[in-house]
Amino acid sequence: MSDDQQPKLKFAHNVIEHLGIKLYRNKTGNVLAELLANCWDADATWVDILIDPAGGDNGNGCIAIFDDGSGMDFQLIKDHYLHVGKPKRRKPNERSPGGRRPMGRKGLGKLAPFGIARIVDVVTIKAGLINWFTLDLETILKKGSDGSYPPVFQEQDLALMSSAAGDDEYVASKVNEFRERLIAEDKDSGTAIFLRSINANQFPQRPEVAQDLGARFTVVLLRDDFVVRVNDQRLTHAEALPEFEFRIPEGDGTSIEMVEGKEVKFWVGFVERAEWSSDEAGVGVFAHGKIAQARPYFFNKKGKEVFQRYLYAVVEADWLDEAENDLISTDRTSIDWSVDELQPLYKWGQKKVSSWITRYEAFRKDRQDQEVRDQADELRKSKAVNTYSAAENEQIVSLVSDATREIGKTKSAEAAREQLLIAVSKAWINQPTREFLGSLWDKLRDTSSSPEQITAILSELSFHSVPEKMGLALTFSQRAFALSVLYELVHRNAEPDLQKLVSEFPWILEPRGDLLTADKTLKTTTDRLAMALKPEGANNPGLVIKGMTERQRADFVFLTSPDKKMIRIAEIKKPRLPMGKEEVRQLQAYLDYVEEAHSGSTVEGLLVGNKAGVKNTDSRIEVKGWDEILSECRAIYVEMVASMIEIADVQGGDTRLEIIRDFGGDATWELLTKLSETDENLKILIGNFEKQSPSGLPSMAGAPASPALIPPKGGE
């Protein structure tokens, strides 16, 4: 063969270095992706990837890729394969003989192996003839600006039935195994690429290969016409893709939308834990089944970055690879989004990223609430956090869940939630302050303390009690506001469930007796025993209870102290309904019946409603109208607010004063202002606060109190 007929690798100056060595340096996954794309373009139905760190004549490792694609004959090698940069497609939308949309376009993928290997063997078979040639990077680079390198042909047009031999026995053995497999499958074409002289750290593990290929292709999985194996095991969906806890659309489907008349396919998954590197998350944009815009990419959408770490999306737009101009970078990692024709897709992507994350947030909310709930349960079992009522426990869970919704689900995030659960649990009852104050009280027990030390301790106790005093002031102001609202409801005949309100909030009736709580068990037991009574014994008060209707019995609320030494029975009637002897008699029956069963307790009664015309001679019973209950109770709470504010010794600019005004409402502030008229210190404090109030808020100082808010004299 003359020198002119000898096949030569033809390339421009430095093209091997820039588009082979540098572009794919130390990127084994990218190299395999380029070779796999060539297999797809050759209409291969199977691809086997061999990763053998101990392979090769010198035992220094080998990576090989085998396929049953169309292969190349000697002339095709000479005229096309060895011409670097010669376009693989004549038209952008050209298809392969097998009907596939080609992934390759520029004819540069053949240089990828030099990113990790110094020697590349190409064994290609077409029409039953084997051609095997070797490319040596060191020799190619020595050609410099010459740009022409004749590869070494180990075999030329060797019959498929003949055994191949080359300068590397390991490669020759693998070539013959490949040849025999094709013969067994009755095929006469295929290609094998061997990468040799590879650095030891460039041999990936199977999971790494699976993830790299899964991230860069949409065609390597779940296809019977393109089966990919790595070291004799087929790649699976579970290996190549992460496990998702939330997917759009559900299952394994793909959504299709039209963007400015062009088809775009997509699916999105969110992983449960983002325990991967940041460049594995995001949107991968594909064209003809191959990556065009690599992750991490989010269409430059800002915000909710913490949730972006959980997102793994695949967007397919084949038309990106069919444009006249190149829209995709040579190494298939980025798209030129500055091009006008891509703006609709770019804006679509931004909206989609926001939409996907919003949907995931909604999904995660319920999941996270339950996860924090479970975490709190475990902490309570181990006594790491305090245990409260079910309602309070749930409020703590909700508070912590909302506060940590955007810190993710990493181990450090779980630790942060645990610390916050502990902190909120303690803060719920001012535990840190209480523990500190408790230590101060313990110091007072020390009889050896001097008068000066005791004075100092008492001063410190007073100083550190300010948060508790102001906390009580806030509570009292809220109660005063609640009573104002209830006052309006009662007088609008809105008829709220008054019995239930009193059961849930006994402080409505007992402003100075917070230790009394609703005792539903005692009420239920009393009713059940009365209903079981037999008719004999006409004087038995239980028979009166039995004779009441269920609705009448529902009017009674039992309030008891923790030790059951104080029992207060309240009969609650609507303000628009008149009361008379019958209501008094029914309350007396309850008092008499309970006294018999609890002789060691003080039993009192309270009849609340429209008291006009009610005559009562029973000293155990107090009769009050709703005006009295609400006005007196509210006034007491406002007095408590004033007392806490004064002893806390806060300043007029204290934010909590503004909160007290906002919580308590106008009615509470009016009463507080009225009280300040006879208390100089309180008057100065409120005056200073009014001066420092934000502009636009009305000043209440000196405003006359509404007559309805002033407690009636003499209980009228």
PDB file of C-alpha atoms in Angstrom, residues 341-588:
ATOM      1  CA  GLU A 341     -34.790  31.063  19.950  1.00  0.00           C
ATOM      2  CA  LEU A 342     -34.086  29.422  23.344  1.00  0.00           C
ATOM      3  CA  GLN A 343     -35.706  32.152  25.461  1.00  0.00           C
ATOM      4  CA  PRO A 344     -39.176  30.484  25.502  1.00  0.00           C
ATOM      5  CA  LEU A 345     -37.627  27.217  26.778  1.00  0.00           C
ATOM      6  CA  TYR A 346     -35.518  29.131  29.296  1.00  0.00           C
ATOM      7  CA  LYS A 347     -38.543  30.977  30.727  1.00  0.00           C
ATOM      8  CA  TRP A 348     -40.587  27.753  30.697  1.00  0.00           C
ATOM      9  CA  GLY A 349     -37.824  26.108  32.701  1.00  0.00           C
ATOM     10  CA  GLN A 350     -37.772  28.873  35.309  1.00  0.00           C
ATOM     11  CA  LYS A 351     -41.519  28.588  35.863  1.00  0.00           C
ATOM     12  CA  LYS A 352     -41.329  24.804  36.003  1.00  0.00           C
ATOM     13  CA  VAL A 353     -38.565  24.758  38.607  1.00  0.00           C
ATOM     14  CA  SER A 354     -40.664  27.041  40.835  1.00  0.00           C
ATOM     15  CA  SER A 355     -43.765  24.923  40.277  1.00  0.00           C
ATOM     16  CA  TRP A 356     -41.976  21.653  40.968  1.00  0.00           C
ATOM     17  CA  ILE A 357     -40.450  22.934  44.204  1.00  0.00           C
ATOM     18  CA  THR A 358     -43.783  24.392  45.356  1.00  0.00           C
ATOM     19  CA  ARG A 359     -45.437  21.011  44.858  1.00  0.00           C
ATOM     20  CA  TYR A 360     -42.622  19.292  46.708  1.00  0.00           C
ATOM     21  CA  GLU A 361     -42.887  21.765  49.594  1.00  0.00           C
ATOM     22  CA  ALA A 362     -46.566  20.913  50.011  1.00  0.00           C
ATOM     23  CA  PHE A 363     -45.710  17.206  49.937  1.00  0.00           C
ATOM     24  CA  ARG A 364     -42.871  17.648  52.419  1.00  0.00           C
ATOM     25  CA  LYS A 365     -44.941  19.679  54.876  1.00  0.00           C
ATOM     26  CA  ASP A 366     -47.123  16.788  55.980  1.00  0.00           C
ATOM     27  CA  ARG A 367     -44.163  14.404  55.865  1.00  0.00           C
ATOM     28  CA  GLN A 368     -41.941  16.719  57.887  1.00  0.00           C
ATOM     29  CA  ASP A 369     -44.636  17.436  60.464  1.00  0.00           C
ATOM     30  CA  GLN A 370     -44.901  13.684  61.064  1.00  0.00           C
ATOM     31  CA  GLU A 371     -41.116  13.262  61.137  1.00  0.00           C
ATOM     32  CA  VAL A 372     -40.738  16.036  63.727  1.00  0.00           C
ATOM     33  CA  ARG A 373     -43.669  14.538  65.640  1.00  0.00           C
ATOM     34  CA  ASP A 374     -41.938  11.150  65.713  1.00  0.00           C
ATOM     35  CA  GLN A 375     -38.647  12.778  66.675  1.00  0.00           C
ATOM     36  CA  ALA A 376     -40.357  14.619  69.542  1.00  0.00           C
ATOM     37  CA  ASP A 377     -42.022  11.387  70.730  1.00  0.00           C
ATOM     38  CA  GLU A 378     -38.645   9.655  70.903  1.00  0.00           C
ATOM     39  CA  LEU A 379     -37.138  12.587  72.798  1.00  0.00           C
ATOM     40  CA  ARG A 380     -40.028  12.555  75.269  1.00  0.00           C
ATOM     41  CA  LYS A 381     -39.582   8.821  75.842  1.00  0.00           C
ATOM     42  CA  SER A 382     -35.937   9.378  76.651  1.00  0.00           C
ATOM     43  CA  LYS A 383     -36.836  12.342  78.902  1.00  0.00           C
ATOM     44  CA  ALA A 384     -34.739  14.649  76.720  1.00  0.00           C
ATOM     45  CA  VAL A 385     -37.695  17.030  76.336  1.00  0.00           C
ATOM     46  CA  ASN A 386     -40.602  17.884  78.598  1.00  0.00           C
ATOM     47  CA  THR A 387     -44.017  16.307  78.192  1.00  0.00           C
ATOM     48  CA  TYR A 388     -47.087  18.534  78.132  1.00  0.00           C
ATOM     49  CA  SER A 389     -50.699  18.122  77.089  1.00  0.00           C
ATOM     50  CA  ALA A 390     -51.372  16.612  73.671  1.00  0.00           C
ATOM     51  CA  ALA A 391     -52.401  20.028  72.342  1.00  0.00           C
ATOM     52  CA  GLU A 392     -49.232  21.705  73.649  1.00  0.00           C
ATOM     53  CA  ASN A 393     -47.001  18.914  72.362  1.00  0.00           C
ATOM     54  CA  GLU A 394     -48.552  19.366  68.919  1.00  0.00           C
ATOM     55  CA  GLN A 395     -48.026  23.145  69.051  1.00  0.00           C
ATOM     56  CA  ILE A 396     -44.329  22.605  69.820  1.00  0.00           C
ATOM     57  CA  VAL A 397     -44.059  20.157  66.900  1.00  0.00           C
ATOM     58  CA  SER A 398     -45.749  22.658  64.582  1.00  0.00           C
ATOM     59  CA  LEU A 399     -43.488  25.487  65.752  1.00  0.00           C
ATOM     60  CA  VAL A 400     -40.276  23.492  65.255  1.00  0.00           C
ATOM     61  CA  SER A 401     -41.442  22.021  61.947  1.00  0.00           C
ATOM     62  CA  ASP A 402     -42.290  25.457  60.532  1.00  0.00           C
ATOM     63  CA  ALA A 403     -39.038  26.951  61.775  1.00  0.00           C
ATOM     64  CA  THR A 404     -36.897  24.204  60.226  1.00  0.00           C
ATOM     65  CA  ARG A 405     -38.826  23.582  57.029  1.00  0.00           C
ATOM     66  CA  GLU A 406     -36.055  24.957  54.853  1.00  0.00           C
ATOM     67  CA  ILE A 407     -32.993  23.398  56.482  1.00  0.00           C
ATOM     68  CA  GLY A 408     -33.453  20.078  54.700  1.00  0.00           C
ATOM     69  CA  LYS A 409     -33.113  16.502  55.899  1.00  0.00           C
ATOM     70  CA  THR A 410     -29.406  15.977  56.348  1.00  0.00           C
ATOM     71  CA  LYS A 411     -28.006  14.506  59.557  1.00  0.00           C
ATOM     72  CA  SER A 412     -26.951  17.974  60.670  1.00  0.00           C
ATOM     73  CA  ALA A 413     -30.498  19.221  60.003  1.00  0.00           C
ATOM     74  CA  GLU A 414     -31.955  16.431  62.141  1.00  0.00           C
ATOM     75  CA  ALA A 415     -29.529  17.340  64.914  1.00  0.00           C
ATOM     76  CA  ALA A 416     -30.594  20.990  64.628  1.00  0.00           C
ATOM     77  CA  ARG A 417     -34.257  19.988  64.921  1.00  0.00           C
ATOM     78  CA  GLU A 418     -33.483  17.932  67.978  1.00  0.00           C
ATOM     79  CA  GLN A 419     -31.718  20.854  69.648  1.00  0.00           C
ATOM     80  CA  LEU A 420     -34.604  23.175  68.754  1.00  0.00           C
ATOM     81  CA  LEU A 421     -37.168  20.705  70.125  1.00  0.00           C
ATOM     82  CA  ILE A 422     -35.246  20.619  73.400  1.00  0.00           C
ATOM     83  CA  ALA A 423     -34.910  24.408  73.511  1.00  0.00           C
ATOM     84  CA  VAL A 424     -38.565  25.114  72.676  1.00  0.00           C
ATOM     85  CA  SER A 425     -39.716  22.480  75.151  1.00  0.00           C
ATOM     86  CA  LYS A 426     -37.795  24.206  77.924  1.00  0.00           C
ATOM     87  CA  ALA A 427     -38.811  27.682  76.830  1.00  0.00           C
ATOM     88  CA  TRP A 428     -42.469  26.573  76.843  1.00  0.00           C
ATOM     89  CA  ILE A 429     -42.451  26.831  80.642  1.00  0.00           C
ATOM     90  CA  ASN A 430     -39.577  29.320  80.897  1.00  0.00           C
ATOM     91  CA  GLN A 431     -37.491  26.394  82.174  1.00  0.00           C
ATOM     92  CA  PRO A 432     -34.075  28.051  81.893  1.00  0.00           C
ATOM     93  CA  THR A 433     -35.309  31.082  83.838  1.00  0.00           C
ATOM     94  CA  ARG A 434     -37.176  28.915  86.340  1.00  0.00           C
ATOM     95  CA  GLU A 435     -34.112  26.758  86.951  1.00  0.00           C
ATOM     96  CA  PHE A 436     -31.995  29.860  87.497  1.00  0.00           C
ATOM     97  CA  LEU A 437     -34.570  31.411  89.839  1.00  0.00           C
ATOM     98  CA  GLY A 438     -34.842  28.085  91.655  1.00  0.00           C
ATOM     99  CA  SER A 439     -31.125  28.145  92.344  1.00  0.00           C
ATOM    100  CA  LEU A 440     -31.499  31.664  93.751  1.00  0.00           C
ATOM    101  CA  TRP A 441     -34.320  30.566  96.052  1.00  0.00           C
ATOM    102  CA  ASP A 442     -32.118  27.672  97.215  1.00  0.00           C
ATOM    103  CA  LYS A 443     -29.466  30.206  98.189  1.00  0.00           C
ATOM    104  CA  LEU A 444     -31.993  31.874 100.484  1.00  0.00           C
ATOM    105  CA  ARG A 445     -32.324  28.589 102.397  1.00  0.00           C
ATOM    106  CA  ASP A 446     -28.699  28.888 103.422  1.00  0.00           C
ATOM    107  CA  THR A 447     -28.970  30.160 106.996  1.00  0.00           C
ATOM    108  CA  SER A 448     -25.353  31.299 106.879  1.00  0.00           C
ATOM    109  CA  SER A 449     -26.155  34.006 104.315  1.00  0.00           C
ATOM    110  CA  SER A 450     -25.542  37.502 105.583  1.00  0.00           C
ATOM    111  CA  PRO A 451     -28.255  40.183 105.409  1.00  0.00           C
ATOM    112  CA  GLU A 452     -26.316  41.842 102.580  1.00  0.00           C
ATOM    113  CA  GLN A 453     -26.170  38.570 100.652  1.00  0.00           C
ATOM    114  CA  ILE A 454     -29.880  37.976 101.173  1.00  0.00           C
ATOM    115  CA  THR A 455     -30.645  41.500  99.939  1.00  0.00           C
ATOM    116  CA  ALA A 456     -28.494  40.927  96.863  1.00  0.00           C
ATOM    117  CA  ILE A 457     -30.218  37.600  96.143  1.00  0.00           C
ATOM    118  CA  LEU A 458     -33.664  39.167  96.491  1.00  0.00           C
ATOM    119  CA  SER A 459     -32.622  41.966  94.135  1.00  0.00           C
ATOM    120  CA  GLU A 460     -31.421  39.392  91.592  1.00  0.00           C
ATOM    121  CA  LEU A 461     -34.646  37.426  91.978  1.00  0.00           C
ATOM    122  CA  SER A 462     -36.662  40.547  91.237  1.00  0.00           C
ATOM    123  CA  PHE A 463     -34.466  41.435  88.255  1.00  0.00           C
ATOM    124  CA  HIS A 464     -34.718  38.010  86.632  1.00  0.00           C
ATOM    125  CA  SER A 465     -38.452  37.733  87.312  1.00  0.00           C
ATOM    126  CA  VAL A 466     -39.212  40.533  84.849  1.00  0.00           C
ATOM    127  CA  PRO A 467     -39.797  38.168  81.869  1.00  0.00           C
ATOM    128  CA  GLU A 468     -42.191  36.091  83.954  1.00  0.00           C
ATOM    129  CA  LYS A 469     -44.053  39.174  85.205  1.00  0.00           C
ATOM    130  CA  MET A 470     -44.384  40.591  81.720  1.00  0.00           C
ATOM    131  CA  GLY A 471     -45.393  37.155  80.446  1.00  0.00           C
ATOM    132  CA  LEU A 472     -48.217  37.169  82.978  1.00  0.00           C
ATOM    133  CA  ALA A 473     -49.137  40.683  81.911  1.00  0.00           C
ATOM    134  CA  LEU A 474     -49.436  39.483  78.314  1.00  0.00           C
ATOM    135  CA  THR A 475     -51.582  36.534  79.412  1.00  0.00           C
ATOM    136  CA  PHE A 476     -53.882  38.769  81.462  1.00  0.00           C
ATOM    137  CA  SER A 477     -54.227  41.226  78.562  1.00  0.00           C
ATOM    138  CA  GLN A 478     -55.222  38.402  76.232  1.00  0.00           C
ATOM    139  CA  ARG A 479     -57.828  37.223  78.699  1.00  0.00           C
ATOM    140  CA  ALA A 480     -59.185  40.737  79.040  1.00  0.00           C
ATOM    141  CA  PHE A 481     -59.502  40.962  75.260  1.00  0.00           C
ATOM    142  CA  ALA A 482     -61.224  37.559  75.105  1.00  0.00           C
ATOM    143  CA  LEU A 483     -63.749  38.752  77.671  1.00  0.00           C
ATOM    144  CA  SER A 484     -64.387  41.892  75.613  1.00  0.00           C
ATOM    145  CA  VAL A 485     -65.163  39.737  72.569  1.00  0.00           C
ATOM    146  CA  LEU A 486     -67.372  37.443  74.627  1.00  0.00           C
ATOM    147  CA  TYR A 487     -69.189  40.476  75.997  1.00  0.00           C
ATOM    148  CA  GLU A 488     -70.018  41.574  72.451  1.00  0.00           C
ATOM    149  CA  LEU A 489     -71.141  38.082  71.424  1.00  0.00           C
ATOM    150  CA  VAL A 490     -73.437  37.757  74.411  1.00  0.00           C
ATOM    151  CA  HIS A 491     -75.052  41.116  73.785  1.00  0.00           C
ATOM    152  CA  ARG A 492     -75.466  40.441  70.059  1.00  0.00           C
ATOM    153  CA  ASN A 493     -77.419  37.297  70.991  1.00  0.00           C
ATOM    154  CA  ALA A 494     -74.844  35.296  69.008  1.00  0.00           C
ATOM    155  CA  GLU A 495     -75.275  32.623  71.691  1.00  0.00           C
ATOM    156  CA  PRO A 496     -71.872  30.933  71.657  1.00  0.00           C
ATOM    157  CA  ASP A 497     -71.583  27.567  73.410  1.00  0.00           C
ATOM    158  CA  LEU A 498     -71.187  29.178  76.818  1.00  0.00           C
ATOM    159  CA  GLN A 499     -70.983  25.908  78.747  1.00  0.00           C
ATOM    160  CA  LYS A 500     -68.117  24.691  76.523  1.00  0.00           C
ATOM    161  CA  LEU A 501     -66.353  28.052  76.828  1.00  0.00           C
ATOM    162  CA  VAL A 502     -66.478  27.888  80.612  1.00  0.00           C
ATOM    163  CA  SER A 503     -65.274  24.262  80.585  1.00  0.00           C
ATOM    164  CA  GLU A 504     -62.306  25.121  78.391  1.00  0.00           C
ATOM    165  CA  PHE A 505     -61.565  28.502  80.002  1.00  0.00           C
ATOM    166  CA  PRO A 506     -62.715  28.449  83.641  1.00  0.00           C
ATOM    167  CA  TRP A 507     -60.900  31.750  84.233  1.00  0.00           C
ATOM    168  CA  ILE A 508     -63.985  33.388  82.651  1.00  0.00           C
ATOM    169  CA  LEU A 509     -65.760  32.715  85.948  1.00  0.00           C
ATOM    170  CA  GLU A 510     -62.744  32.493  88.252  1.00  0.00           C
ATOM    171  CA  PRO A 511     -60.321  35.362  87.565  1.00  0.00           C
ATOM    172  CA  ARG A 512     -58.650  34.917  90.933  1.00  0.00           C
ATOM    173  CA  GLY A 513     -58.940  31.146  91.125  1.00  0.00           C
ATOM    174  CA  ASP A 514     -56.892  29.688  88.309  1.00  0.00           C
ATOM    175  CA  LEU A 515     -56.441  26.450  90.244  1.00  0.00           C
ATOM    176  CA  LEU A 516     -60.044  25.501  89.570  1.00  0.00           C
ATOM    177  CA  THR A 517     -60.370  23.468  86.380  1.00  0.00           C
ATOM    178  CA  ALA A 518     -63.260  21.828  84.594  1.00  0.00           C
ATOM    179  CA  ASP A 519     -63.877  18.335  85.982  1.00  0.00           C
ATOM    180  CA  LYS A 520     -65.831  16.495  83.302  1.00  0.00           C
ATOM    181  CA  THR A 521     -65.290  13.145  85.028  1.00  0.00           C
ATOM    182  CA  LEU A 522     -67.037  14.275  88.212  1.00  0.00           C
ATOM    183  CA  LYS A 523     -69.914  15.738  86.193  1.00  0.00           C
ATOM    184  CA  THR A 524     -70.333  12.557  84.143  1.00  0.00           C
ATOM    185  CA  THR A 525     -70.138  10.331  87.230  1.00  0.00           C
ATOM    186  CA  THR A 526     -72.697  12.450  89.077  1.00  0.00           C
ATOM    187  CA  ASP A 527     -75.148  12.312  86.159  1.00  0.00           C
ATOM    188  CA  ARG A 528     -74.665   8.588  85.674  1.00  0.00           C
ATOM    189  CA  LEU A 529     -75.314   7.796  89.360  1.00  0.00           C
ATOM    190  CA  ALA A 530     -78.392  10.021  89.408  1.00  0.00           C
ATOM    191  CA  MET A 531     -79.818   8.396  86.292  1.00  0.00           C
ATOM    192  CA  ALA A 532     -79.396   4.958  87.929  1.00  0.00           C
ATOM    193  CA  LEU A 533     -81.498   5.888  90.968  1.00  0.00           C
ATOM    194  CA  LYS A 534     -84.802   4.098  91.577  1.00  0.00           C
ATOM    195  CA  PRO A 535     -87.980   6.149  92.157  1.00  0.00           C
ATOM    196  CA  GLU A 536     -88.228   5.485  95.929  1.00  0.00           C
ATOM    197  CA  GLY A 537     -87.034   8.183  98.250  1.00  0.00           C
ATOM    198  CA  ALA A 538     -88.882  11.321  97.161  1.00  0.00           C
ATOM    199  CA  ASN A 539     -86.411  13.600  98.971  1.00  0.00           C
ATOM    200  CA  ASN A 540     -83.352  12.249  97.161  1.00  0.00           C
ATOM    201  CA  PRO A 541     -81.863  15.254  95.267  1.00  0.00           C
ATOM    202  CA  GLY A 542     -80.540  12.854  92.662  1.00  0.00           C
ATOM    203  CA  LEU A 543     -84.091  12.249  91.461  1.00  0.00           C
ATOM    204  CA  VAL A 544     -84.378  15.937  90.557  1.00  0.00           C
ATOM    205  CA  ILE A 545     -81.250  15.533  88.408  1.00  0.00           C
ATOM    206  CA  LYS A 546     -82.691  12.389  86.858  1.00  0.00           C
ATOM    207  CA  GLY A 547     -85.890  14.264  86.046  1.00  0.00           C
ATOM    208  CA  MET A 548     -84.049  16.952  84.070  1.00  0.00           C
ATOM    209  CA  THR A 549     -83.834  16.799  80.314  1.00  0.00           C
ATOM    210  CA  GLU A 550     -80.462  16.115  78.742  1.00  0.00           C
ATOM    211  CA  ARG A 551     -80.326  19.712  77.553  1.00  0.00           C
ATOM    212  CA  GLN A 552     -80.928  20.990  81.087  1.00  0.00           C
ATOM    213  CA  ARG A 553     -78.169  18.804  82.532  1.00  0.00           C
ATOM    214  CA  ALA A 554     -75.824  20.102  79.842  1.00  0.00           C
ATOM    215  CA  ASP A 555     -76.126  23.594  81.357  1.00  0.00           C
ATOM    216  CA  PHE A 556     -74.016  22.549  84.363  1.00  0.00           C
ATOM    217  CA  VAL A 557     -70.222  22.786  84.557  1.00  0.00           C
ATOM    218  CA  PHE A 558     -68.187  21.344  87.448  1.00  0.00           C
ATOM    219  CA  LEU A 559     -65.022  23.216  88.495  1.00  0.00           C
ATOM    220  CA  THR A 560     -62.724  21.605  91.065  1.00  0.00           C
ATOM    221  CA  SER A 561     -59.396  22.196  92.764  1.00  0.00           C
ATOM    222  CA  PRO A 562     -56.623  19.607  92.238  1.00  0.00           C
ATOM    223  CA  ASP A 563     -57.321  17.987  95.613  1.00  0.00           C
ATOM    224  CA  LYS A 564     -61.126  18.068  95.120  1.00  0.00           C
ATOM    225  CA  LYS A 565     -61.454  20.074  98.377  1.00  0.00           C
ATOM    226  CA  MET A 566     -63.215  22.859  96.483  1.00  0.00           C
ATOM    227  CA  ILE A 567     -66.078  21.992  94.128  1.00  0.00           C
ATOM    228  CA  ARG A 568     -67.899  24.766  92.331  1.00  0.00           C
ATOM    229  CA  ILE A 569     -70.946  23.906  90.259  1.00  0.00           C
ATOM    230  CA  ALA A 570     -71.915  26.534  87.705  1.00  0.00           C
ATOM    231  CA  GLU A 571     -75.275  26.574  85.963  1.00  0.00           C
ATOM    232  CA  ILE A 572     -74.847  28.506  82.719  1.00  0.00           C
ATOM    233  CA  LYS A 573     -77.887  30.014  81.004  1.00  0.00           C
ATOM    234  CA  LYS A 574     -78.161  32.150  77.899  1.00  0.00           C
ATOM    235  CA  PRO A 575     -78.617  35.867  78.635  1.00  0.00           C
ATOM    236  CA  ARG A 576     -81.817  36.194  76.605  1.00  0.00           C
ATOM    237  CA  LEU A 577     -83.644  33.466  78.576  1.00  0.00           C
ATOM    238  CA  PRO A 578     -85.202  34.490  81.940  1.00  0.00           C
ATOM    239  CA  MET A 579     -84.314  32.453  85.063  1.00  0.00           C
ATOM    240  CA  GLY A 580     -86.510  31.623  88.016  1.00  0.00           C
ATOM    241  CA  LYS A 581     -87.182  29.185  90.864  1.00  0.00           C
ATOM    242  CA  GLU A 582     -86.707  26.112  88.664  1.00  0.00           C
ATOM    243  CA  GLU A 583     -83.129  26.988  87.803  1.00  0.00           C
ATOM    244  CA  VAL A 584     -82.335  27.605  91.495  1.00  0.00           C
ATOM    245  CA  ARG A 585     -83.970  24.277  92.445  1.00  0.00           C
ATOM    246  CA  GLN A 586     -81.969  22.344  89.856  1.00  0.00           C
ATOM    247  CA  LEU A 587     -78.673  23.881  91.044  1.00  0.00           C
ATOM    248  CA  GLN A 588     -79.611  23.106  94.668  1.00  0.00           C
TER     249      GLN A 588
END
